[in-house]
């Protein structure tokens, strides 16, 4: 619950994680959500993203005939294997959603192409940018180091497990050896499938720091202090541009092509050669680095949450919105 604490949010209902496999988690989550749905009548269920818990929340609402509102809707690769299982999950969520909140023009167009009515689609930007701006303002996140900054690395996706993860780690080791003045920060996922090869290949290299996973505030500070981000994460593709930090995406496909199109990210894949050459180029080509750094964030301006709330007020309680407007009109300026 550390991320909720960052925003001073105290949950009324806490679901327990049950089991370690995807099936066990799904069953446990679904059973708990059904109890929640039965406790009282709900006007809507809001789900965010493409996690299994989001899918189960949407499904529980659908089975109980409660409208589903999907935040971060319309992200697509149309390859069910990449990313897995997120691509399949978000497509299934869209099928049972009534109110869709895509962050960008491209995600909105994906929903339209799939036959979803325009009246159900509301482009808002991504709430991740709202969260960043709030955190910077309320938790004192700002660049704290002088000079170049570190190379921030994360790698955890299922499709990169095995040989691809080893390639990524060997590339980092090579870069660290070639650039001994470059500090590498690698928060390592706790999954043994990730932790094992990362420690085996990178542990003991003087300018590579391996840490436990960072909490939300720590990660935002790490981004603020970064020179470059090397990641297979979807969220970091959205977050790094807020701080003007270029992103090299360790995947063959991304559901966030806006980052690539705008110039703040490059899709390079997980091969050692591509990683080393891309990092080396940005180390030596100042103009190329500055172009990426100054591209801006294509995922929103920090007002997505307000747009979502406004839309839901109009959709779920139009009579209350109309009444509030009447009262406001009667109050003298």
Short mmCIF file of C-alpha atoms in Angstrom, two decimals:
data_model
loop_
_atom_site.label_atom_id
_atom_site.label_comp_id
_atom_site.label_asym_id
_atom_site.label_seq_id
_atom_site.Cartn_x
_atom_site.Cartn_y
_atom_site.Cartn_z
CA UNK A 1 0.00 0.00 0.00
CA UNK A 2 3.05 2.27 -0.18
CA UNK A 3 1.84 3.96 -3.35
CA UNK A 4 -1.47 4.87 -1.68
CA UNK A 5 0.41 6.29 1.29
CA UNK A 6 2.40 8.52 -1.07
CA UNK A 7 -0.86 10.23 -2.04
CA UNK A 8 -2.31 10.20 1.48
CA UNK A 9 -5.04 7.75 0.42
CA UNK A 10 -6.49 5.37 3.00
CA UNK A 11 -8.44 2.55 1.32
CA UNK A 12 -11.83 1.47 2.65
CA UNK A 13 -11.48 -2.03 1.21
CA UNK A 14 -8.26 -4.02 0.88
CA UNK A 15 -8.13 -7.21 -1.18
CA UNK A 16 -5.69 -9.92 -0.18
CA UNK A 17 -3.34 -11.47 -2.71
CA UNK A 18 -3.97 -15.19 -2.75
CA UNK A 19 -1.64 -17.75 -4.30
CA UNK A 20 1.45 -17.31 -6.43
CA UNK A 21 0.26 -18.48 -9.84
CA UNK A 22 -1.83 -16.38 -12.20
CA UNK A 23 -4.72 -18.84 -11.84
CA UNK A 24 -4.66 -18.75 -8.03
CA UNK A 25 -4.50 -14.97 -8.03
CA UNK A 26 -7.39 -14.73 -10.48
CA UNK A 27 -9.64 -17.02 -8.47
CA UNK A 28 -8.87 -15.29 -5.17
CA UNK A 29 -9.31 -11.80 -6.60
CA UNK A 30 -12.58 -12.72 -8.31
CA UNK A 31 -14.08 -14.22 -5.16
CA UNK A 32 -13.20 -11.19 -3.05
CA UNK A 33 -14.53 -8.76 -5.64
CA UNK A 34 -17.84 -10.61 -5.82
CA UNK A 35 -18.30 -10.08 -2.08
CA UNK A 36 -17.54 -6.37 -2.53
CA UNK A 37 -20.05 -6.10 -5.37
CA UNK A 38 -22.78 -7.71 -3.26
CA UNK A 39 -22.26 -5.42 -0.27
CA UNK A 40 -24.07 -2.42 -1.74
CA UNK A 41 -25.35 -1.02 -5.05
CA UNK A 42 -22.63 0.62 -7.12
CA UNK A 43 -23.05 3.35 -9.73
CA UNK A 44 -19.91 2.35 -11.60
CA UNK A 45 -16.65 0.45 -11.28
CA UNK A 46 -13.48 2.24 -12.43
CA UNK A 47 -10.54 0.08 -13.47
CA UNK A 48 -7.15 1.32 -14.62
CA UNK A 49 -4.69 -0.27 -16.98
CA UNK A 50 -4.23 -3.86 -18.04
CA UNK A 51 -3.53 -5.90 -14.93
CA UNK A 52 -5.34 -9.11 -13.98
CA UNK A 53 -6.97 -7.31 -11.04
CA UNK A 54 -8.30 -4.65 -13.43
CA UNK A 55 -9.77 -7.37 -15.64
CA UNK A 56 -11.38 -9.14 -12.70
CA UNK A 57 -12.82 -5.84 -11.47
CA UNK A 58 -14.30 -5.16 -14.90
CA UNK A 59 -15.69 -8.68 -15.14
CA UNK A 60 -17.24 -8.52 -11.66
CA UNK A 61 -18.94 -5.25 -12.57
CA UNK A 62 -20.15 -6.61 -15.91
CA UNK A 63 -21.65 -9.73 -14.34
CA UNK A 64 -23.48 -7.51 -11.85
CA UNK A 65 -24.69 -5.16 -14.62
CA UNK A 66 -22.69 -2.24 -13.23
CA UNK A 67 -21.13 0.18 -15.76
CA UNK A 68 -17.38 -0.19 -16.21
CA UNK A 69 -15.18 2.88 -16.70
CA UNK A 70 -11.74 2.02 -18.08
CA UNK A 71 -8.89 4.46 -17.47
CA UNK A 72 -5.93 4.10 -19.87
CA UNK A 73 -8.13 2.44 -22.49
CA UNK A 74 -7.19 1.68 -26.07
CA UNK A 75 -3.51 0.80 -25.71
CA UNK A 76 -2.73 -1.86 -28.31
CA UNK A 77 0.01 -3.87 -29.98
CA UNK A 78 -2.46 -6.42 -31.46
CA UNK A 79 0.08 -9.11 -30.61
CA UNK A 80 -1.31 -11.24 -27.79
CA UNK A 81 2.18 -12.46 -26.92
CA UNK A 82 3.73 -9.00 -26.53
CA UNK A 83 3.13 -7.93 -23.90
CA UNK A 84 1.74 -11.06 -22.26
CA UNK A 85 -0.80 -11.23 -20.70
CA UNK A 86 -1.50 -7.48 -20.74
CA UNK A 87 -2.47 -7.20 -24.41
CA UNK A 88 -5.17 -9.83 -24.10
CA UNK A 89 -6.39 -8.41 -20.80
CA UNK A 90 -6.88 -4.87 -22.05
CA UNK A 91 -8.67 -6.04 -25.18
CA UNK A 92 -11.06 -8.10 -23.05
CA UNK A 93 -11.66 -5.19 -20.67
CA UNK A 94 -12.69 -3.03 -23.63
CA UNK A 95 -15.39 -5.52 -24.59
CA UNK A 96 -17.24 -5.08 -21.28
CA UNK A 97 -16.53 -1.37 -20.72
CA UNK A 98 -19.17 1.34 -21.08
CA UNK A 99 -17.01 4.44 -20.58
CA UNK A 100 -13.56 4.46 -22.20
CA UNK A 101 -10.85 6.96 -21.21
CA UNK A 102 -7.97 6.65 -23.71
CA UNK A 103 -4.92 8.81 -23.00
CA UNK A 104 -4.03 9.77 -26.57
CA UNK A 105 -5.38 10.25 -30.07
CA UNK A 106 -3.90 6.95 -31.19
CA UNK A 107 -5.50 4.97 -28.37
CA UNK A 108 -8.82 6.68 -29.09
CA UNK A 109 -8.55 5.72 -32.75
CA UNK A 110 -7.83 2.11 -31.81
CA UNK A 111 -11.11 1.97 -29.90
CA UNK A 112 -12.98 3.58 -32.77
CA UNK A 113 -11.51 1.05 -35.20
CA UNK A 114 -12.79 -1.74 -32.96
CA UNK A 115 -16.32 -0.43 -33.31
CA UNK A 116 -16.72 1.39 -30.01
CA UNK A 117 -19.10 4.32 -30.31
CA UNK A 118 -17.67 7.83 -30.13
CA UNK A 119 -20.17 8.76 -27.42
CA UNK A 120 -18.50 6.23 -25.11
CA UNK A 121 -14.94 7.48 -25.68
CA UNK A 122 -13.38 10.40 -23.81
CA UNK A 123 -9.73 11.25 -24.50
CA UNK A 124 -8.14 12.59 -21.32
CA UNK A 125 -4.39 12.15 -21.26
CA UNK A 126 -2.83 9.71 -18.83
CA UNK A 127 -3.28 9.97 -15.07
CA UNK A 128 0.34 8.90 -14.64
CA UNK A 129 1.36 12.46 -15.54
CA UNK A 130 -1.11 13.85 -12.97
CA UNK A 131 0.45 11.60 -10.34
CA UNK A 132 3.95 12.75 -11.22
CA UNK A 133 3.09 16.42 -11.04
CA UNK A 134 1.37 15.94 -7.68
CA UNK A 135 4.34 13.99 -6.31
CA UNK A 136 6.85 16.58 -7.47
CA UNK A 137 4.81 19.34 -5.83
CA UNK A 138 4.04 17.54 -2.56
CA UNK A 139 7.02 15.21 -2.04
CA UNK A 140 9.85 17.49 -3.14
CA UNK A 141 10.92 15.50 -6.19
CA UNK A 142 13.54 17.42 -8.16
CA UNK A 143 16.94 16.77 -9.67
CA UNK A 144 19.43 16.46 -6.82
CA UNK A 145 22.64 15.56 -8.57
CA UNK A 146 24.91 17.63 -10.76
CA UNK A 147 26.42 16.53 -14.01
CA UNK A 148 25.44 13.67 -16.22
CA UNK A 149 23.18 11.60 -14.01
CA UNK A 150 22.86 7.82 -13.95
CA UNK A 151 21.68 5.20 -16.41
CA UNK A 152 18.44 3.86 -14.90
CA UNK A 153 17.66 0.28 -15.90
CA UNK A 154 14.58 -1.87 -15.31
CA UNK A 155 13.77 -5.24 -16.89
CA UNK A 156 11.06 -7.62 -15.79
CA UNK A 157 8.67 -8.49 -18.63
CA UNK A 158 7.81 -12.14 -19.23
CA UNK A 159 8.68 -11.92 -22.91
CA UNK A 160 12.25 -10.95 -21.96
CA UNK A 161 12.81 -13.80 -19.50
CA UNK A 162 15.60 -16.18 -20.43
CA UNK A 163 18.07 -15.38 -23.19
CA UNK A 164 16.80 -11.83 -23.78
CA UNK A 165 17.32 -10.88 -20.14
CA UNK A 166 20.83 -12.31 -20.27
CA UNK A 167 21.50 -10.25 -23.41
CA UNK A 168 20.30 -7.12 -21.62
CA UNK A 169 22.55 -7.80 -18.63
CA UNK A 170 25.61 -8.53 -20.77
CA UNK A 171 24.98 -5.27 -22.64
CA UNK A 172 24.88 -3.34 -19.36
CA UNK A 173 28.10 -5.00 -18.24
CA UNK A 174 29.77 -4.01 -21.51
CA UNK A 175 28.54 -0.42 -21.27
CA UNK A 176 29.72 -0.18 -17.65
CA UNK A 177 33.15 -1.41 -18.69
CA UNK A 178 33.41 0.98 -21.62
CA UNK A 179 32.17 3.97 -19.60
CA UNK A 180 33.54 3.59 -16.05
CA UNK A 181 32.43 7.13 -15.19
CA UNK A 182 28.79 6.23 -15.92
CA UNK A 183 26.84 5.10 -12.86
CA UNK A 184 24.20 2.45 -13.53
CA UNK A 185 21.22 2.07 -11.19
CA UNK A 186 19.27 -1.18 -11.61
CA UNK A 187 16.33 -1.83 -9.24
CA UNK A 188 15.95 -5.60 -9.55
CA UNK A 189 12.59 -7.36 -9.65
CA UNK A 190 12.16 -9.89 -6.84
CA UNK A 191 11.10 -12.71 -9.16
CA UNK A 192 13.93 -15.30 -9.12
CA UNK A 193 13.63 -15.64 -12.90
CA UNK A 194 14.81 -12.02 -13.10
CA UNK A 195 16.90 -11.68 -9.97
CA UNK A 196 19.03 -14.75 -10.68
CA UNK A 197 20.58 -13.79 -14.02
CA UNK A 198 20.84 -10.10 -13.10
CA UNK A 199 22.89 -10.87 -9.99
CA UNK A 200 24.91 -13.54 -11.78
CA UNK A 201 26.01 -11.22 -14.58
CA UNK A 202 26.10 -7.76 -12.99
CA UNK A 203 26.87 -8.19 -9.29
CA UNK A 204 30.29 -6.87 -8.35
CA UNK A 205 30.74 -4.43 -11.24
CA UNK A 206 31.98 -1.22 -9.52
CA UNK A 207 29.75 1.28 -11.32
CA UNK A 208 26.61 -0.88 -11.37
CA UNK A 209 24.34 -0.58 -8.33
CA UNK A 210 21.75 -3.33 -7.91
CA UNK A 211 18.96 -2.47 -5.49
CA UNK A 212 15.67 -3.88 -4.30
CA UNK A 213 12.61 -2.56 -6.16
CA UNK A 214 12.03 1.15 -5.51
CA UNK A 215 8.76 2.48 -4.15
CA UNK A 216 6.87 5.05 -6.19
CA UNK A 217 8.47 8.14 -4.66
CA UNK A 218 11.96 6.64 -4.89
CA UNK A 219 11.42 5.77 -8.54
CA UNK A 220 10.32 9.31 -9.35
CA UNK A 221 13.48 10.62 -7.69
CA UNK A 222 15.56 8.10 -9.64
CA UNK A 223 13.94 9.34 -12.85
CA UNK A 224 14.59 12.97 -11.94
CA UNK A 225 18.28 12.17 -11.41
CA UNK A 226 18.65 10.01 -14.54
CA UNK A 227 20.60 10.72 -17.71
CA UNK A 228 18.95 7.92 -19.66
CA UNK A 229 16.38 5.17 -19.04
CA UNK A 230 16.80 1.64 -20.35
CA UNK A 231 13.58 -0.31 -19.74
CA UNK A 232 10.98 -2.82 -20.88
CA UNK A 233 8.37 -1.15 -18.64
CA UNK A 234 5.33 0.52 -20.12
CA UNK A 235 4.90 3.00 -17.29
CA UNK A 236 8.43 4.37 -17.48
CA UNK A 237 7.90 5.16 -21.16
CA UNK A 238 5.20 7.57 -19.96
CA UNK A 239 6.99 8.88 -16.88
CA UNK A 240 10.55 9.57 -18.03
CA UNK A 241 9.57 12.28 -20.58
CA UNK A 242 8.12 14.37 -17.74
CA UNK A 243 11.69 14.83 -16.50
CA UNK A 244 13.17 15.22 -19.99
CA UNK A 245 14.93 11.86 -19.77
CA UNK A 246 15.21 9.87 -23.03
CA UNK A 247 14.03 6.25 -23.03
CA UNK A 248 15.45 3.22 -24.82
CA UNK A 249 12.73 0.56 -24.92
CA UNK A 250 13.99 -3.01 -24.55
CA UNK A 251 11.12 -4.49 -26.53
CA UNK A 252 10.30 -5.29 -30.15
CA UNK A 253 6.83 -3.74 -29.88
CA UNK A 254 5.23 -1.11 -27.67
CA UNK A 255 1.64 -0.21 -26.92
CA UNK A 256 2.85 3.34 -26.36
CA UNK A 257 4.04 4.29 -29.86
CA UNK A 258 3.37 7.95 -29.04
CA UNK A 259 6.66 8.00 -27.13
CA UNK A 260 8.52 6.82 -30.21
CA UNK A 261 6.58 9.06 -32.59
CA UNK A 262 7.21 12.16 -30.47
CA UNK A 263 10.92 11.43 -30.29
CA UNK A 264 11.33 10.92 -26.54
CA UNK A 265 11.84 7.14 -26.88
CA UNK A 266 13.51 4.66 -29.20
CA UNK A 267 12.34 1.08 -29.67
CA UNK A 268 15.59 -0.89 -29.76
CA UNK A 269 14.74 -4.43 -28.62
CA UNK A 270 16.65 -6.61 -26.14
CA UNK A 271 19.77 -7.53 -28.13
CA UNK A 272 23.21 -6.73 -26.77
CA UNK A 273 24.43 -5.09 -29.96
CA UNK A 274 21.42 -2.75 -30.23
CA UNK A 275 21.61 -1.73 -26.58
CA UNK A 276 25.34 -1.01 -26.57
CA UNK A 277 25.25 0.92 -29.85
CA UNK A 278 22.21 2.99 -28.82
CA UNK A 279 23.63 3.97 -25.43
CA UNK A 280 27.02 4.72 -26.97
CA UNK A 281 25.44 6.94 -29.62
CA UNK A 282 23.55 9.01 -27.05
CA UNK A 283 26.75 9.28 -25.01
CA UNK A 284 28.65 10.82 -27.91
CA UNK A 285 26.00 12.56 -30.02
CA UNK A 286 24.94 15.58 -27.98
CA UNK A 287 22.45 16.80 -30.59
CA UNK A 288 20.67 13.44 -30.74
CA UNK A 289 20.44 13.30 -26.96
CA UNK A 290 19.12 16.85 -26.65
CA UNK A 291 16.51 16.22 -29.35
CA UNK A 292 15.10 13.31 -27.34
CA UNK A 293 15.41 15.13 -24.04
CA UNK A 294 13.47 18.13 -25.31
CA UNK A 295 10.69 16.19 -27.08
CA UNK A 296 8.20 16.69 -24.25
CA UNK A 297 5.66 14.26 -22.83
CA UNK A 298 2.98 13.14 -25.32
CA UNK A 299 0.87 11.46 -22.65
CA UNK A 300 -0.83 14.44 -21.08
CA UNK A 301 -0.58 17.73 -19.26
CA UNK A 302 -1.54 16.66 -15.75
CA UNK A 303 -5.30 17.27 -16.05
CA UNK A 304 -6.48 13.75 -16.96
CA UNK A 305 -8.04 13.08 -13.56
CA UNK A 306 -10.15 16.24 -13.70
CA UNK A 307 -11.36 15.35 -17.19
CA UNK A 308 -12.34 11.84 -16.08
CA UNK A 309 -14.20 13.10 -13.01
CA UNK A 310 -16.03 15.72 -15.07
CA UNK A 311 -17.09 13.14 -17.66
CA UNK A 312 -18.31 10.66 -15.05
CA UNK A 313 -20.28 13.36 -13.26
CA UNK A 314 -22.10 14.17 -16.47
CA UNK A 315 -22.59 10.52 -17.41
CA UNK A 316 -23.64 9.10 -14.04
CA UNK A 317 -25.39 12.05 -12.40
CA UNK A 318 -26.48 14.48 -15.12
CA UNK A 319 -29.35 15.77 -13.03
CA UNK A 320 -26.97 16.71 -10.19
CA UNK A 321 -24.63 18.47 -12.61
CA UNK A 322 -27.56 20.44 -14.04
CA UNK A 323 -28.76 21.37 -10.56
CA UNK A 324 -25.28 22.52 -9.55
CA UNK A 325 -25.12 24.68 -12.67
CA UNK A 326 -28.47 26.26 -11.81
CA UNK A 327 -27.42 26.99 -8.24
CA UNK A 328 -24.12 28.44 -9.44
CA UNK A 329 -25.95 30.70 -11.87
CA UNK A 330 -28.17 32.02 -9.08
CA UNK A 331 -25.26 32.91 -6.78
CA UNK A 332 -24.13 36.54 -7.26
CA UNK A 333 -20.58 36.97 -8.53
#
